[in-house]
Amino acid sequence: MRQTVKLFGRHRALAVVITAVTALVVIQVLWHRSSEGNQIRWANIVWKSLEANGDTFPHAFLMVDTQLQNLKSPAFMQLDLGNEPTVLYQFSDLNFGIKAQVLHLISGTIANRSFRNESFRILGTGDQAAPTAGPILIGSLGSSFFKERILLLDFVKQRIAILGKGSAMPRELEQGVEYLPITHNKYGNLLVSTTINGRPVTNVMFDTGSSMATMITGRANWIEWTKRQEHDSLNSVIRGNSWGRTAVLIGAPLLGTLCVGHARAYRPTVFFESSGLGNFSFGQGSQVGSALIGNVLFDGQFTVVVDIAQRRMGLFRGSLETLEKVADRKVGRSILPMSARSLPPVGPGSNLTRSRPLTDLPGRGLTPQDTTFWEVSPALSPRVE
């Protein structure tokens, strides 16, 4: 009997310890989430431009201001929801002190959103020096960063906001937002409902890393949707560097209308990659889906809400600024202005700008080696409705 009481006492003590540890973990998780805050903090979208054949394409790559721990210099990361991991490039003079291809917990601020102990993947051997001119590109921000954070892309006011971890979209800002179901698949891709001429197209990925193409797909879909052959003299041909390899993209106008919700483009230029690169292997059952849509469909017209936790993507025609002003008057909610830090100068010698795009050209995966790398034949611009 005495032994039984002794064992019971031990079990009870163990249960108390387990309960205390569990409570501590829950408190730490809740504190970690609340420490990011729930205020909407807008930051400027920063576009990296591209020059080809004497033309300048201002909206080639979508960048966000970045400040990481132990990093004194201003920096940028490319917003790339087409990839799951958040990646940092290992430069010889910007060494994070860890081996490549491993995950590392890092704290800092991205687009005015502070965060702690986020998993980043280190990429590269560290034998290449970082660029010396202006803020440097240090990596790409993947979909994993937004599993518990809502992303707002106001393509009308050219600004971005990242809500704090675990924060919900304010109800007063959801009025007029059209929500579409999305799937965050096992590869980390965001698949969104899409139609061509009213017919559903399955497994279409929304990729913010593609800022110059309305759509990229596989060869079979491209032939079906454009009624063109690969070697037609009327096609657009683009060659470029994609993750260290040469991509050859063939483009032709879609025969009809592409729709994602009420965002529509009539006869946009659709591309496929003709040399067989794996990251462009679009098709049925492919890891990258049947096609991708880029920022072109929304730029200048919509605010896009990416809410992975609720499995939805929202579209609001126009800027959320009008709803914010109404909400502020009603509930006094705090929406902080964009950072006062001045952006790098725009002009000769600069490839950073906030201007409107001039045409419809694709981008897919920006690396530290990528500068002005596209060889372009004339492409057809879409008419957006």
XYZ file of C-alpha atoms in Angstrom:
385
model
C 0.000 0.000 0.000
C 2.816 2.361 0.946
C 4.551 1.533 -2.378
C 1.322 2.278 -4.273
C 0.967 5.659 -2.587
C 4.605 6.412 -3.365
C 4.133 5.572 -7.066
C 0.935 7.609 -7.216
C 2.782 10.559 -5.728
C 5.522 10.263 -8.361
C 2.992 10.087 -11.184
C 1.192 13.119 -9.834
C 4.416 15.055 -9.531
C 5.359 14.057 -13.083
C 1.940 15.175 -14.340
C 2.408 18.547 -12.636
C 5.818 18.969 -14.291
C 4.445 18.025 -17.725
C 1.537 20.443 -17.308
C 3.907 23.234 -16.290
C 6.224 22.597 -19.239
C 3.274 22.474 -21.647
C 1.928 25.759 -20.266
C 5.362 27.348 -20.641
C 5.601 26.227 -24.275
C 2.104 27.593 -25.016
C 2.994 30.895 -23.349
C 6.197 31.141 -25.387
C 4.337 30.417 -28.639
C 1.652 32.989 -27.852
C 4.271 35.557 -26.833
C 6.249 34.874 -29.984
C 3.148 35.506 -32.086
C 1.974 38.562 -30.170
C 5.471 40.056 -30.194
C 5.135 40.604 -33.939
C 2.041 42.729 -33.295
C -1.140 42.986 -35.351
C -0.718 46.468 -36.793
C -0.639 46.818 -40.567
C 2.764 48.269 -41.419
C 3.039 49.221 -45.083
C 6.360 49.280 -46.919
C 7.231 50.210 -50.478
C 7.335 47.563 -53.168
C 10.758 47.897 -54.783
C 11.028 46.791 -58.392
C 14.248 45.664 -60.035
C 14.168 46.721 -63.659
C 15.584 45.037 -66.723
C 17.062 46.471 -69.909
C 16.938 44.587 -73.220
C 17.338 45.760 -76.822
C 17.376 49.367 -75.672
C 14.082 49.092 -73.783
C 13.629 49.328 -70.021
C 11.152 47.069 -68.258
C 10.614 48.644 -64.823
C 8.701 45.793 -63.161
C 10.961 42.823 -63.760
C 11.453 41.525 -60.198
C 9.528 42.290 -57.004
C 11.836 43.150 -54.090
C 11.275 43.928 -50.414
C 13.474 45.887 -48.000
C 15.324 43.562 -45.622
C 17.374 44.015 -42.463
C 18.703 40.838 -40.839
C 20.579 40.302 -37.604
C 24.280 41.169 -37.822
C 23.717 42.664 -41.286
C 24.584 46.355 -41.198
C 24.117 47.139 -44.893
C 20.666 47.728 -46.438
C 19.527 44.765 -48.477
C 16.702 43.349 -50.581
C 15.056 39.960 -50.922
C 12.976 38.864 -53.889
C 9.389 37.941 -53.039
C 9.060 34.475 -54.583
C 5.931 32.548 -53.623
C 6.778 30.084 -56.383
C 9.287 28.476 -53.999
C 8.620 27.225 -50.478
C 11.869 27.865 -48.583
C 13.204 31.281 -47.752
C 16.735 31.346 -49.135
C 19.819 33.388 -48.226
C 22.808 33.575 -50.542
C 26.185 32.777 -48.980
C 28.674 35.422 -50.155
C 32.379 35.344 -49.269
C 32.164 38.774 -47.620
C 28.648 38.254 -46.253
C 29.102 34.928 -44.534
C 26.464 33.700 -42.127
C 28.981 31.346 -40.556
C 27.122 28.158 -41.430
C 27.270 25.515 -44.105
C 25.228 25.754 -47.277
C 21.960 23.846 -47.756
C 21.150 23.844 -44.034
C 18.339 25.589 -42.203
C 19.234 28.353 -39.802
C 17.089 30.402 -37.408
C 17.389 34.105 -38.179
C 15.748 37.262 -36.822
C 15.269 40.608 -38.485
C 12.830 42.842 -40.342
C 11.341 42.327 -43.804
C 9.016 44.936 -45.332
C 8.591 46.604 -41.913
C 7.589 43.294 -40.273
C 9.880 42.232 -37.440
C 10.313 38.505 -36.802
C 12.319 36.166 -34.580
C 13.930 32.783 -35.177
C 12.584 32.121 -38.662
C 13.942 29.169 -40.667
C 16.076 30.306 -43.625
C 17.964 28.034 -46.014
C 21.538 28.959 -46.910
C 22.389 28.632 -50.596
C 25.796 28.840 -52.276
C 29.423 28.065 -51.517
C 30.461 31.498 -50.292
C 33.251 31.863 -52.850
C 31.631 34.826 -54.634
C 31.765 38.381 -53.304
C 28.562 40.325 -52.757
C 27.795 43.217 -55.161
C 29.164 46.535 -53.935
C 26.768 49.007 -55.590
C 23.740 49.997 -53.530
C 21.535 47.667 -51.458
C 22.380 44.065 -52.254
C 20.119 41.148 -53.129
C 20.691 38.575 -50.379
C 18.020 35.960 -51.095
C 14.392 35.148 -51.817
C 11.351 35.125 -49.552
C 9.388 31.907 -50.077
C 5.873 30.745 -49.216
C 6.996 29.094 -45.942
C 7.404 32.566 -44.406
C 3.665 33.160 -44.893
C 2.214 29.927 -43.483
C 1.023 31.871 -40.438
C 1.300 35.406 -41.793
C -1.099 37.150 -44.174
C 0.502 38.954 -47.120
C -1.025 42.109 -48.623
C 0.167 43.262 -52.051
C -1.328 46.629 -52.993
C -0.359 46.816 -56.663
C -2.231 50.115 -57.066
C -0.282 52.088 -54.437
C 2.786 49.855 -54.997
C 3.125 48.813 -51.367
C 3.332 45.624 -49.317
C 2.318 44.637 -45.786
C 2.923 41.452 -43.804
C 0.592 40.874 -40.865
C 2.034 39.530 -37.619
C 2.213 35.791 -37.112
C -1.238 34.445 -36.229
C -3.001 37.772 -36.905
C -6.301 37.686 -38.793
C -7.326 39.925 -41.659
C -9.288 42.843 -40.138
C -12.982 42.338 -40.941
C -13.493 45.961 -41.913
C -10.889 45.520 -44.673
C -12.594 42.462 -46.151
C -15.552 44.349 -47.588
C -15.422 44.074 -51.344
C -12.614 41.479 -51.302
C -13.285 38.491 -53.575
C -11.822 35.361 -51.999
C -10.731 32.406 -54.091
C -9.745 29.010 -52.685
C -6.055 28.162 -52.860
C -4.118 24.982 -52.184
C -0.680 25.063 -50.556
C 0.553 21.751 -51.912
C 3.289 19.475 -50.584
C 5.872 21.236 -52.771
C 5.053 24.628 -51.226
C 3.296 25.970 -54.339
C 0.148 28.106 -54.139
C -2.468 26.778 -56.568
C -5.339 29.113 -57.460
C -8.587 28.731 -59.414
C -8.103 29.875 -63.023
C -10.170 29.802 -66.221
C -9.404 30.224 -69.911
C -12.431 31.165 -72.005
C -14.638 30.165 -69.091
C -13.180 26.662 -68.747
C -11.384 25.734 -65.506
C -7.619 25.142 -65.651
C -6.422 23.043 -62.723
C -3.173 23.272 -60.737
C -2.207 26.813 -61.746
C 0.435 28.315 -59.482
C 0.513 31.951 -58.348
C 4.179 32.942 -58.494
C 5.257 36.413 -57.352
C 8.743 35.530 -58.600
C 7.367 35.898 -62.133
C 6.746 39.604 -62.534
C 6.874 39.957 -66.310
C 4.680 37.123 -67.613
C 0.932 36.837 -67.346
C 1.236 33.053 -67.758
C 3.882 30.373 -68.370
C 2.843 26.802 -69.119
C 4.056 23.567 -70.739
C 4.451 22.824 -74.423
C 1.205 20.836 -74.845
C -0.961 23.483 -73.160
C 0.800 26.254 -75.076
C 0.021 24.640 -78.443
C -3.594 24.035 -77.445
C -4.177 27.542 -76.095
C -2.341 29.509 -78.815
C -2.734 27.208 -81.880
C 0.898 27.995 -82.693
C 3.897 25.767 -83.386
C 7.248 26.255 -81.667
C 9.134 27.501 -84.745
C 6.493 29.930 -86.006
C 8.239 33.135 -87.086
C 5.600 35.236 -85.301
C 6.528 33.842 -81.877
C 8.392 35.818 -79.240
C 11.700 34.236 -78.189
C 13.408 35.060 -74.900
C 16.656 33.620 -73.557
C 17.662 34.145 -69.968
C 19.470 32.894 -66.878
C 17.296 30.837 -64.525
C 19.150 29.544 -61.432
C 22.423 29.381 -63.370
C 21.052 27.727 -66.533
C 19.845 29.181 -69.825
C 16.086 29.194 -70.313
C 14.591 29.552 -73.794
C 11.026 30.861 -73.638
C 8.650 30.863 -76.597
C 5.633 33.182 -76.505
C 2.415 33.688 -78.438
C -0.965 35.336 -77.708
C -3.601 33.280 -75.925
C -6.698 32.783 -78.079
C -9.207 34.179 -75.639
C -9.469 35.466 -72.084
C -7.552 34.414 -68.980
C -9.376 34.914 -65.662
C -8.439 34.613 -62.004
C -11.534 35.720 -60.158
C -12.536 39.060 -61.638
C -8.970 39.791 -62.806
C -8.988 39.256 -66.576
C -6.558 39.583 -69.468
C -7.638 39.322 -73.108
C -5.091 37.658 -75.417
C -2.096 37.897 -73.056
C 1.200 36.482 -74.261
C 1.620 32.924 -72.937
C 5.059 31.304 -72.793
C 6.586 27.848 -72.510
C 10.209 26.843 -71.905
C 11.569 24.904 -74.888
C 14.912 23.546 -73.633
C 13.510 21.257 -70.932
C 14.546 22.952 -67.670
C 13.030 21.181 -64.693
C 11.717 24.310 -62.966
C 9.600 25.010 -66.091
C 8.275 21.447 -66.510
C 4.608 22.388 -66.348
C 2.087 19.649 -67.044
C -0.370 17.189 -65.542
C 1.048 15.770 -62.303
C 4.094 18.056 -62.395
C 5.599 19.372 -59.179
C 5.254 22.933 -60.498
C 1.655 22.461 -61.678
C 0.092 22.903 -65.108
C 0.986 26.613 -65.439
C 1.883 29.693 -63.455
C 0.451 33.182 -63.352
C 2.608 36.147 -62.385
C 2.054 39.645 -61.018
C 1.191 41.154 -64.419
C -2.459 40.144 -64.133
C -2.865 42.261 -60.978
C -0.254 45.014 -61.275
C -1.708 48.511 -61.294
C -5.285 47.332 -60.705
C -5.695 45.065 -57.650
C -4.742 44.480 -54.059
C -3.929 40.799 -53.542
C -4.421 39.074 -50.162
C -2.532 35.808 -49.627
C -3.890 33.926 -46.604
C -2.325 30.459 -46.596
C -3.625 29.532 -43.134
C -7.230 30.045 -44.300
C -6.471 28.556 -47.740
C -7.656 31.592 -49.638
C -6.445 34.335 -51.948
C -8.286 37.647 -51.997
C -8.663 40.192 -54.811
C -9.770 43.770 -54.257
C -10.097 46.009 -57.295
C -8.158 49.131 -56.390
C -6.162 50.008 -53.291
C -7.131 49.050 -49.738
C -6.432 52.676 -48.831
C -10.095 53.622 -49.226
C -11.235 50.871 -46.827
C -8.467 51.768 -44.370
C -9.643 55.365 -44.090
C -13.207 54.263 -43.387
C -12.010 51.684 -40.853
C -9.796 54.219 -39.075
C -12.726 56.573 -38.582
C -14.975 53.792 -37.274
C -12.708 51.849 -34.910
C -9.568 53.936 -34.558
C -7.386 51.050 -35.702
C -3.726 51.868 -36.131
C -2.329 51.530 -39.635
C 1.249 52.684 -39.775
C 2.602 54.545 -42.814
C 5.313 53.290 -45.091
C 8.897 53.473 -43.944
C 10.424 56.912 -44.189
C 13.755 55.402 -45.242
C 14.456 56.781 -48.686
C 14.752 54.318 -51.532
C 17.821 54.188 -53.771
C 17.760 56.861 -56.491
C 16.003 56.200 -59.757
C 17.745 57.289 -62.929
C 20.855 56.567 -64.988
C 22.876 53.777 -63.371
C 19.979 52.672 -61.191
C 17.796 49.631 -61.782
C 15.324 50.269 -58.972
C 12.039 51.949 -59.703
C 8.349 52.087 -58.869
C 7.096 52.818 -62.388
C 4.407 50.908 -64.275
C 5.436 47.938 -66.457
C 5.856 48.515 -70.195
C 5.292 45.040 -71.584
C 4.737 41.380 -70.870
C 7.993 39.455 -70.427
C 8.619 36.551 -68.024
C 10.934 36.255 -65.069
C 11.479 33.014 -63.168
C 13.937 32.781 -60.304
C 16.372 35.614 -59.598
C 19.891 34.707 -58.447
C 22.827 36.903 -57.373
C 24.351 36.466 -60.839
C 21.258 37.772 -62.610
C 21.574 41.365 -63.854
C 20.695 42.346 -67.407
C 20.514 38.927 -68.943
C 17.561 38.697 -71.314
C 17.936 38.490 -75.082
C 14.503 39.472 -76.363
C 12.652 39.440 -79.631
C 9.536 41.676 -79.710
C 6.792 40.329 -77.452
C 3.089 41.028 -77.639
C 1.583 43.006 -74.805
C -1.718 41.882 -73.253
C -4.863 43.939 -73.114
C -6.069 43.852 -69.535
C -9.745 44.352 -68.808
